[in-house]
């Protein structure tokens, strides 16, 4: 009786399942057909795509098949294999969706709106820029031990103390158009100097070919001295031999210092001059108010200060400079004439620049006949275009002679200086500046009466004048 009941139960339930499952499938298919919207693909492809695009549906079907496989008298392995296949499919589809979502997020993050650069920004270049090749980035990156930025800050402070002018902030950027080891200096967007250094090497200055140092020959960028890039091993050898050895950041910093000194006058704009006057006015109101704007305009003051800086004369003693201009402004407002009067008032400052350990200052002088010729040409108005009233051949002879005397001063360790009389100083400076910009032209009135001078030679008079 029990066996009969068990069989009856199984057959009854089985018959019910057999009758209901086809009905379920038919009703599901009917529902899909009725609710299906118009698409470009056939029904089979749409159904397959919709089911396969839902990892959750695949996981549910996999779990259902696995459960069916565990029902008594049901074949386990076929259902298990189908369940495993659906589970793997669901996993792969789920992973694909995660990757797709990640790509969408990255794409959205990449869609950063780049602000449109104002064209007007290109009309106002930075006062001073440094551009470096990609190989020199490590000298700037503090994370890699670079200290160039700190050196630049120190240089600006030193120039402020030495010349009395504040150099505006310096912009530093990399330039892929430069060589890996190249750098350039720009003033108001114009390249004024360039150089090249080798990271990881050391620069030996003015090495003797007989010293046996092995390295890459080059020219030191600041003073154009012969030099050699050497390795760490050769550096030790060079230092033991007494040579000056410098690192790449020091080479750039030294070059920058000299370039800023020689171009400081270009960086002194009226805004900075006005700031200097405002700062001074807080302590010396009478000095400033007695000169500008009623007696001399700001532009004249700026030009006088620029003339001083152009020849390396500090403007720290601003009180003396302004008072001197105020004293002579009722006589002349000519910038060059006012500059000469200010230079005379700064005689102690100029003397201090050239003296060294209380030794006589080495200078070159002009042949008296040449000096008289220049004076007469100046009086007649024949000094134009910086030729001192000389023919081209005579100009060449005079410049050659000046160069010879300057070399003698440099060999003795002095600073190149040419001593002339006051009336022709400005004309001689305009004559030498294009060819010999580092040669200072001084007059007797610009030096302290107590200073000792030593003439190293005389600039010869041209054969025919």
Coordinates of C-alpha atoms in Angstrom, one line a residue:
X1 CA 0.0 0.0 0.0
X2 CA 2.8 2.4 0.9
X3 CA 4.7 1.8 -2.3
X4 CA 1.6 2.4 -4.3
X5 CA 1.0 5.7 -2.5
X6 CA 4.6 6.9 -3.1
X7 CA 4.4 6.1 -6.9
X8 CA 1.0 7.8 -7.1
X9 CA 2.3 10.9 -5.5
X10 CA 5.4 11.1 -7.8
X11 CA 3.3 10.5 -10.9
X12 CA 0.7 13.0 -10.0
X13 CA 3.2 15.7 -9.2
X14 CA 5.2 14.9 -12.3
X15 CA 2.1 15.0 -14.5
X16 CA 1.3 18.4 -13.0
X17 CA 4.8 19.7 -13.8
X18 CA 4.7 18.4 -17.3
X19 CA 1.4 20.1 -17.9
X20 CA 2.3 23.4 -16.2
X21 CA 5.8 24.0 -17.6
X22 CA 4.8 24.2 -21.2
X23 CA 1.9 26.4 -20.3
X24 CA 4.3 28.7 -18.4
X25 CA 6.6 28.9 -21.4
X26 CA 3.8 29.6 -23.8
X27 CA 2.3 32.3 -21.6
X28 CA 5.8 33.9 -21.1
X29 CA 6.4 33.8 -24.8
X30 CA 3.0 35.4 -25.5
X31 CA 3.7 38.2 -23.0
X32 CA 7.1 38.9 -24.6
X33 CA 5.5 39.1 -28.1
X34 CA 2.7 41.3 -26.9
X35 CA 4.9 43.8 -25.0
X36 CA 7.8 43.8 -27.4
X37 CA 8.5 47.1 -28.9
X38 CA 9.6 47.6 -32.5
X39 CA 13.4 47.0 -32.9
X40 CA 15.7 46.5 -35.8
X41 CA 16.5 42.9 -34.7
X42 CA 14.5 39.6 -34.6
X43 CA 12.9 38.3 -31.5
X44 CA 15.5 35.6 -30.7
X45 CA 18.3 38.1 -30.8
X46 CA 16.5 40.6 -28.6
X47 CA 15.6 38.0 -26.0
X48 CA 19.2 36.7 -25.9
X49 CA 20.6 40.2 -25.6
X50 CA 18.2 41.2 -22.9
X51 CA 18.9 38.1 -20.8
X52 CA 22.7 38.1 -21.3
X53 CA 23.0 41.8 -20.5
X54 CA 21.6 41.2 -17.0
X55 CA 24.2 39.3 -14.9
X56 CA 21.7 39.1 -12.1
X57 CA 19.3 37.1 -14.3
X58 CA 22.0 34.7 -15.2
X59 CA 23.0 34.2 -11.5
X60 CA 19.3 33.5 -10.6
X61 CA 18.9 31.0 -13.4
X62 CA 22.2 29.3 -12.4
X63 CA 21.0 29.0 -8.8
X64 CA 17.6 27.6 -10.0
X65 CA 19.2 25.0 -12.1
X66 CA 21.5 24.0 -9.3
X67 CA 18.6 23.5 -7.0
X68 CA 16.8 21.4 -9.6
X69 CA 19.9 19.3 -9.9
X70 CA 19.6 18.5 -6.2
X71 CA 15.9 17.2 -6.5
X72 CA 15.8 13.5 -6.0
X73 CA 15.6 11.4 -9.2
X74 CA 16.7 14.5 -11.2
X75 CA 20.0 14.1 -13.2
X76 CA 22.6 16.1 -11.2
X77 CA 25.4 16.6 -13.7
X78 CA 23.5 18.0 -16.6
X79 CA 21.9 20.6 -14.4
X80 CA 25.2 21.3 -12.6
X81 CA 27.0 21.9 -15.9
X82 CA 24.2 24.3 -17.1
X83 CA 24.2 26.1 -13.7
X84 CA 28.0 26.4 -13.9
X85 CA 27.9 27.8 -17.4
X86 CA 25.3 30.4 -16.5
X87 CA 27.3 31.4 -13.4
X88 CA 30.5 31.9 -15.4
X89 CA 28.5 33.8 -18.0
X90 CA 27.0 36.0 -15.3
X91 CA 30.5 36.6 -13.8
X92 CA 32.1 37.6 -17.1
X93 CA 29.2 39.9 -17.9
X94 CA 29.3 41.5 -14.5
X95 CA 33.0 42.1 -14.8
X96 CA 32.6 43.5 -18.3
X97 CA 30.0 46.0 -16.9
X98 CA 32.3 47.0 -14.1
X99 CA 35.1 47.7 -16.6
X100 CA 32.7 49.6 -18.9
X101 CA 31.6 51.8 -15.9
X102 CA 35.2 52.5 -15.0
X103 CA 36.0 53.6 -18.5
X104 CA 33.0 55.9 -18.4
X105 CA 34.1 57.4 -15.2
X106 CA 37.6 58.0 -16.5
X107 CA 36.2 59.5 -19.7
X108 CA 34.1 61.9 -17.6
X109 CA 37.1 62.8 -15.5
X110 CA 39.1 63.4 -18.7
X111 CA 36.5 65.8 -19.9
X112 CA 38.0 68.7 -17.9
X113 CA 37.0 71.9 -19.4
X114 CA 40.2 73.7 -20.4
X115 CA 39.7 77.4 -19.9
X116 CA 40.3 79.4 -23.0
X117 CA 43.5 81.4 -22.7
X118 CA 43.0 85.1 -23.1
X119 CA 44.8 86.4 -26.1
X120 CA 45.7 89.5 -24.1
X121 CA 47.9 87.4 -21.9
X122 CA 50.4 87.0 -24.8
X123 CA 50.7 90.8 -25.0
X124 CA 52.3 91.1 -21.6
X125 CA 55.3 88.8 -21.3
X126 CA 56.9 88.2 -17.9
X127 CA 59.7 90.7 -17.0
X128 CA 62.2 87.8 -16.6
X129 CA 61.9 84.2 -17.5
X130 CA 64.0 81.1 -17.3
X131 CA 63.3 78.2 -19.7
X132 CA 65.0 74.9 -19.3
X133 CA 65.3 71.7 -21.2
X134 CA 63.6 68.5 -19.9
X135 CA 67.0 67.2 -18.7
X136 CA 67.3 70.0 -16.2
X137 CA 64.0 69.5 -14.4
X138 CA 65.7 67.6 -11.6
X139 CA 67.6 70.8 -10.7
X140 CA 64.3 72.5 -10.0
X141 CA 62.4 69.6 -8.4
X142 CA 63.0 69.7 -4.7
X143 CA 61.7 66.1 -4.5
X144 CA 64.8 65.1 -6.5
X145 CA 67.1 67.2 -4.4
X146 CA 67.0 70.2 -6.7
X147 CA 67.9 73.6 -5.1
X148 CA 67.8 75.9 -8.1
X149 CA 64.6 77.7 -6.9
X150 CA 66.2 78.5 -3.6
X151 CA 69.3 79.8 -5.4
X152 CA 67.1 82.1 -7.5
X153 CA 65.4 83.5 -4.4
X154 CA 68.8 84.2 -2.9
X155 CA 70.1 85.9 -6.0
X156 CA 67.1 88.3 -6.0
X157 CA 67.9 89.2 -2.4
X158 CA 71.6 89.7 -3.2
X159 CA 70.8 92.0 -6.1
X160 CA 68.4 94.1 -4.0
X161 CA 71.2 94.5 -1.4
X162 CA 73.9 95.2 -4.0
X163 CA 72.1 97.4 -6.6
X164 CA 69.2 98.7 -4.6
X165 CA 66.6 97.5 -7.0
X166 CA 64.0 94.7 -6.5
X167 CA 64.0 92.2 -9.3
X168 CA 60.4 91.2 -10.1
X169 CA 59.5 87.5 -9.6
X170 CA 61.2 85.2 -12.1
X171 CA 59.1 82.7 -14.0
X172 CA 60.7 79.3 -14.6
X173 CA 59.3 76.8 -17.0
X174 CA 60.4 73.9 -19.1
X175 CA 60.6 74.1 -22.9
X176 CA 60.4 71.0 -25.0
X177 CA 61.9 72.9 -28.0
X178 CA 65.2 73.3 -26.1
X179 CA 67.9 70.7 -26.0
X180 CA 67.8 68.4 -22.9
X181 CA 70.6 70.3 -21.2
X182 CA 69.9 73.8 -22.5
X183 CA 68.5 76.8 -20.6
X184 CA 67.8 80.4 -21.7
X185 CA 67.1 83.7 -20.0
X186 CA 64.5 86.0 -21.4
X187 CA 63.8 89.7 -20.6
X188 CA 60.3 90.8 -21.6
X189 CA 60.1 87.8 -23.9
X190 CA 63.4 88.4 -25.6
X191 CA 66.2 85.9 -25.2
X192 CA 69.3 87.7 -23.8
X193 CA 71.5 84.7 -22.8
X194 CA 71.6 80.9 -23.0
X195 CA 73.8 78.2 -21.8
X196 CA 74.2 74.4 -21.4
X197 CA 75.0 72.3 -18.3
X198 CA 75.3 68.5 -17.8
X199 CA 73.4 67.0 -14.9
X200 CA 75.6 64.5 -13.0
X201 CA 78.8 66.1 -14.1
X202 CA 81.0 68.9 -12.7
X203 CA 82.5 71.9 -14.5
X204 CA 86.3 72.4 -14.2
X205 CA 87.2 76.0 -15.0
X206 CA 90.2 76.9 -17.2
X207 CA 91.9 73.5 -17.0
X208 CA 95.4 73.0 -18.2
X209 CA 95.6 70.5 -21.1
X210 CA 98.6 69.0 -19.4
X211 CA 96.7 68.2 -16.3
X212 CA 95.5 64.9 -17.7
X213 CA 91.8 65.5 -16.9
X214 CA 89.3 63.5 -19.0
X215 CA 86.0 65.1 -19.8
X216 CA 83.9 67.0 -22.3
X217 CA 85.3 70.3 -23.5
X218 CA 83.0 73.3 -23.3
X219 CA 82.9 77.0 -22.6
X220 CA 81.8 78.4 -19.3
X221 CA 78.6 80.5 -20.1
X222 CA 79.1 83.5 -17.8
X223 CA 82.7 84.6 -18.6
X224 CA 83.3 82.5 -21.7
X225 CA 86.2 80.7 -20.1
X226 CA 87.5 77.3 -21.4
X227 CA 86.1 74.5 -19.2
X228 CA 85.6 70.8 -19.0
X229 CA 82.7 68.7 -17.8
X230 CA 84.1 65.8 -15.7
X231 CA 82.8 62.8 -13.8
X232 CA 82.9 62.4 -10.0
X233 CA 86.2 60.6 -10.2
X234 CA 87.8 63.3 -12.3
X235 CA 86.3 66.0 -10.0
X236 CA 88.3 64.7 -7.1
X237 CA 91.4 64.7 -9.2
X238 CA 90.7 68.3 -10.4
X239 CA 90.1 69.6 -6.9
X240 CA 93.4 68.0 -5.7
X241 CA 95.2 69.8 -8.5
X242 CA 93.7 73.1 -7.3
X243 CA 91.2 73.8 -10.1
X244 CA 87.9 75.5 -9.5
X245 CA 85.1 72.9 -9.8
X246 CA 81.4 73.9 -9.8
X247 CA 78.1 72.0 -9.9
X248 CA 75.5 72.6 -12.6
X249 CA 73.1 74.6 -10.4
X250 CA 76.0 76.9 -9.5
X251 CA 76.8 77.4 -13.1
X252 CA 73.2 78.5 -13.9
X253 CA 73.0 80.6 -10.7
X254 CA 76.3 82.4 -11.5
X255 CA 75.2 83.1 -15.1
X256 CA 71.8 84.3 -13.8
X257 CA 73.4 86.7 -11.4
X258 CA 75.5 88.4 -14.1
X259 CA 72.6 88.5 -16.5
X260 CA 70.3 90.1 -14.0
X261 CA 73.0 92.7 -13.1
X262 CA 73.6 93.7 -16.7
X263 CA 69.8 93.8 -17.5
X264 CA 68.5 95.2 -14.2
X265 CA 67.9 98.6 -15.8
X266 CA 65.4 97.0 -18.2
X267 CA 63.4 95.6 -15.3
X268 CA 63.0 99.0 -13.6
X269 CA 59.6 100.2 -14.7
X270 CA 57.7 103.3 -13.6
X271 CA 55.5 101.3 -11.2
X272 CA 58.6 100.1 -9.3
X273 CA 60.1 103.6 -9.3
X274 CA 56.8 105.0 -7.8
X275 CA 56.9 102.3 -5.2
X276 CA 60.5 103.2 -4.3
X277 CA 59.5 106.8 -3.9
X278 CA 56.4 106.0 -1.8
X279 CA 58.5 103.9 0.5
X280 CA 61.1 106.6 0.8
X281 CA 58.4 109.3 1.4
X282 CA 57.4 107.6 4.6
X283 CA 60.8 108.6 6.1
X284 CA 62.0 111.4 3.9
X285 CA 58.9 113.2 2.7
X286 CA 60.6 116.5 2.0
X287 CA 63.1 114.8 -0.4
X288 CA 60.4 113.2 -2.5
X289 CA 57.9 116.1 -2.4
X290 CA 60.6 118.6 -3.3
X291 CA 61.3 116.8 -6.6
X292 CA 58.3 115.1 -8.0
X293 CA 55.9 115.7 -9.6
X294 CA 56.3 119.5 -9.7
X295 CA 60.0 119.8 -10.6
X296 CA 60.7 116.5 -12.5
X297 CA 58.2 114.0 -13.9
X298 CA 58.4 110.3 -12.9
X299 CA 59.7 109.4 -16.3
X300 CA 62.9 111.5 -16.0
X301 CA 63.6 110.0 -12.5
X302 CA 63.2 106.5 -14.0
X303 CA 65.5 107.2 -16.9
X304 CA 68.2 108.6 -14.6
X305 CA 68.0 105.5 -12.4
X306 CA 68.1 103.3 -15.4
X307 CA 71.2 105.0 -16.7
X308 CA 72.9 104.4 -13.4
X309 CA 72.0 100.7 -13.3
X310 CA 73.0 100.3 -16.9
X311 CA 76.6 101.0 -15.9
X312 CA 76.4 99.0 -12.7
X313 CA 76.0 101.9 -10.3
X314 CA 73.9 101.0 -7.3
X315 CA 70.8 103.2 -6.6
X316 CA 70.6 102.3 -2.9
X317 CA 71.5 105.8 -1.9
X318 CA 68.2 107.1 -3.3
X319 CA 68.2 110.2 -1.1
X320 CA 71.5 111.5 -2.6
X321 CA 70.3 110.7 -6.1
X322 CA 67.0 112.6 -5.7
X323 CA 68.5 115.6 -3.9
X324 CA 71.2 115.9 -6.7
X325 CA 68.5 115.9 -9.3
X326 CA 66.5 118.5 -7.4
X327 CA 69.6 120.7 -7.2
X328 CA 70.2 120.7 -10.9
X329 CA 66.7 120.4 -12.2
X330 CA 66.3 124.2 -12.4
X331 CA 69.3 124.3 -14.8
X332 CA 68.5 121.3 -17.0
X333 CA 66.0 118.5 -17.3
X334 CA 68.2 116.5 -19.8
X335 CA 68.4 112.9 -18.6
X336 CA 72.1 112.4 -19.6
X337 CA 73.2 115.6 -18.0
X338 CA 71.4 114.9 -14.8
X339 CA 72.9 111.4 -14.8
X340 CA 76.4 112.9 -15.0
X341 CA 75.7 115.2 -12.0
X342 CA 74.3 112.2 -10.0
X343 CA 77.4 110.1 -10.8
X344 CA 79.6 112.9 -9.4
X345 CA 77.5 113.0 -6.2
X346 CA 77.9 109.2 -5.9
X347 CA 81.8 109.4 -6.1
X348 CA 82.3 107.5 -2.9
X349 CA 79.9 104.7 -4.0
X350 CA 81.6 104.4 -7.4
X351 CA 85.1 104.4 -5.8
X352 CA 84.0 101.6 -3.4
X353 CA 83.0 99.5 -6.4
X354 CA 86.5 99.5 -7.9
X355 CA 88.9 99.6 -5.0
X356 CA 90.2 96.4 -3.6
X357 CA 92.0 96.0 -0.3
X358 CA 93.1 99.7 -0.3
X359 CA 95.3 99.0 -3.3
X360 CA 95.6 101.6 -6.2
X361 CA 92.8 101.2 -8.7
X362 CA 94.2 100.0 -12.1
X363 CA 92.8 102.1 -15.0
X364 CA 93.6 102.7 -18.6
X365 CA 93.8 106.3 -19.8
X366 CA 93.5 108.0 -23.2
X367 CA 96.3 109.6 -25.1
X368 CA 96.0 113.4 -24.4
X369 CA 95.8 114.1 -28.2
X370 CA 92.9 111.6 -28.6
X371 CA 91.1 113.0 -25.6
X372 CA 91.5 116.5 -27.0
X373 CA 90.2 115.4 -30.4
X374 CA 87.1 113.8 -28.8
X375 CA 86.5 117.0 -26.7
X376 CA 86.7 119.2 -29.8
X377 CA 84.4 116.9 -31.8
X378 CA 81.9 117.0 -28.9
X379 CA 81.9 120.8 -28.9
X380 CA 81.4 120.9 -32.6
X381 CA 78.6 118.4 -32.5
X382 CA 80.5 115.9 -34.6
X383 CA 80.1 113.0 -32.1
X384 CA 77.2 111.0 -33.6
X385 CA 76.4 107.4 -33.8
X386 CA 79.1 106.7 -31.2
X387 CA 82.1 107.2 -33.5
X388 CA 83.7 110.1 -31.6
X389 CA 84.3 111.9 -34.8
X390 CA 86.7 109.2 -36.1
X391 CA 86.8 107.4 -39.4
X392 CA 85.9 103.6 -39.4
X393 CA 89.6 102.7 -39.5
X394 CA 90.4 105.0 -36.6
X395 CA 87.5 103.6 -34.7
X396 CA 88.9 100.1 -35.2
X397 CA 92.4 101.2 -34.0
X398 CA 91.0 102.9 -30.9
X399 CA 88.8 99.9 -29.9
X400 CA 91.7 97.5 -30.4
X401 CA 93.9 99.6 -28.2
X402 CA 91.3 99.8 -25.5
X403 CA 90.9 96.1 -25.6
X404 CA 94.6 95.6 -25.1
X405 CA 94.6 97.8 -22.0
X406 CA 91.6 96.0 -20.6
X407 CA 93.2 92.6 -21.0
X408 CA 96.2 93.9 -19.0
X409 CA 93.9 95.1 -16.2
X410 CA 92.1 91.7 -16.1
X411 CA 95.4 89.9 -16.0
X412 CA 96.3 91.9 -12.9
X413 CA 93.0 90.9 -11.3
X414 CA 91.3 94.3 -11.6
X415 CA 88.0 95.4 -12.9
X416 CA 88.2 96.9 -16.5
X417 CA 88.0 100.7 -16.3
X418 CA 88.8 103.5 -18.6
X419 CA 89.5 106.9 -17.0
X420 CA 88.7 110.1 -19.0
X421 CA 87.8 113.7 -18.4
X422 CA 84.3 114.6 -17.3
X423 CA 83.1 116.4 -20.5
X424 CA 83.7 113.4 -22.7
X425 CA 82.8 110.5 -20.4
X426 CA 79.3 110.0 -21.7
X427 CA 80.5 110.1 -25.4
X428 CA 83.3 107.6 -24.7
X429 CA 80.8 105.3 -22.9
X430 CA 78.4 105.3 -25.8
X431 CA 81.4 104.6 -28.1
X432 CA 82.6 101.5 -26.1
X433 CA 79.3 100.0 -24.9
X434 CA 78.3 98.1 -28.1
X435 CA 81.7 96.4 -28.3
X436 CA 83.1 96.4 -24.8
X437 CA 80.0 96.6 -22.5
X438 CA 81.9 95.4 -19.4
X439 CA 84.4 98.2 -19.6
X440 CA 83.5 100.9 -17.1
X441 CA 84.2 104.5 -18.3
X442 CA 84.9 106.8 -15.3
X443 CA 85.8 110.4 -15.0
X444 CA 88.1 112.0 -12.4
X445 CA 85.2 113.8 -10.8
X446 CA 83.4 110.5 -10.1
X447 CA 86.2 109.1 -7.9
X448 CA 86.9 110.0 -4.3
X449 CA 89.8 112.6 -4.0
X450 CA 91.6 110.3 -1.6
X451 CA 91.6 107.2 -3.9
X452 CA 94.9 106.1 -5.4
X453 CA 95.0 105.3 -9.2
X454 CA 97.5 103.4 -11.2
X455 CA 97.6 103.6 -15.0
X456 CA 98.3 100.3 -16.7
X457 CA 98.6 101.9 -20.1
X458 CA 97.4 104.5 -22.5
X459 CA 94.9 104.1 -25.4
X460 CA 97.0 105.1 -28.4
X461 CA 96.2 108.0 -30.6
X462 CA 95.3 106.9 -34.2
X463 CA 98.1 107.6 -36.7
X464 CA 95.9 110.0 -38.8
X465 CA 93.1 112.1 -37.4

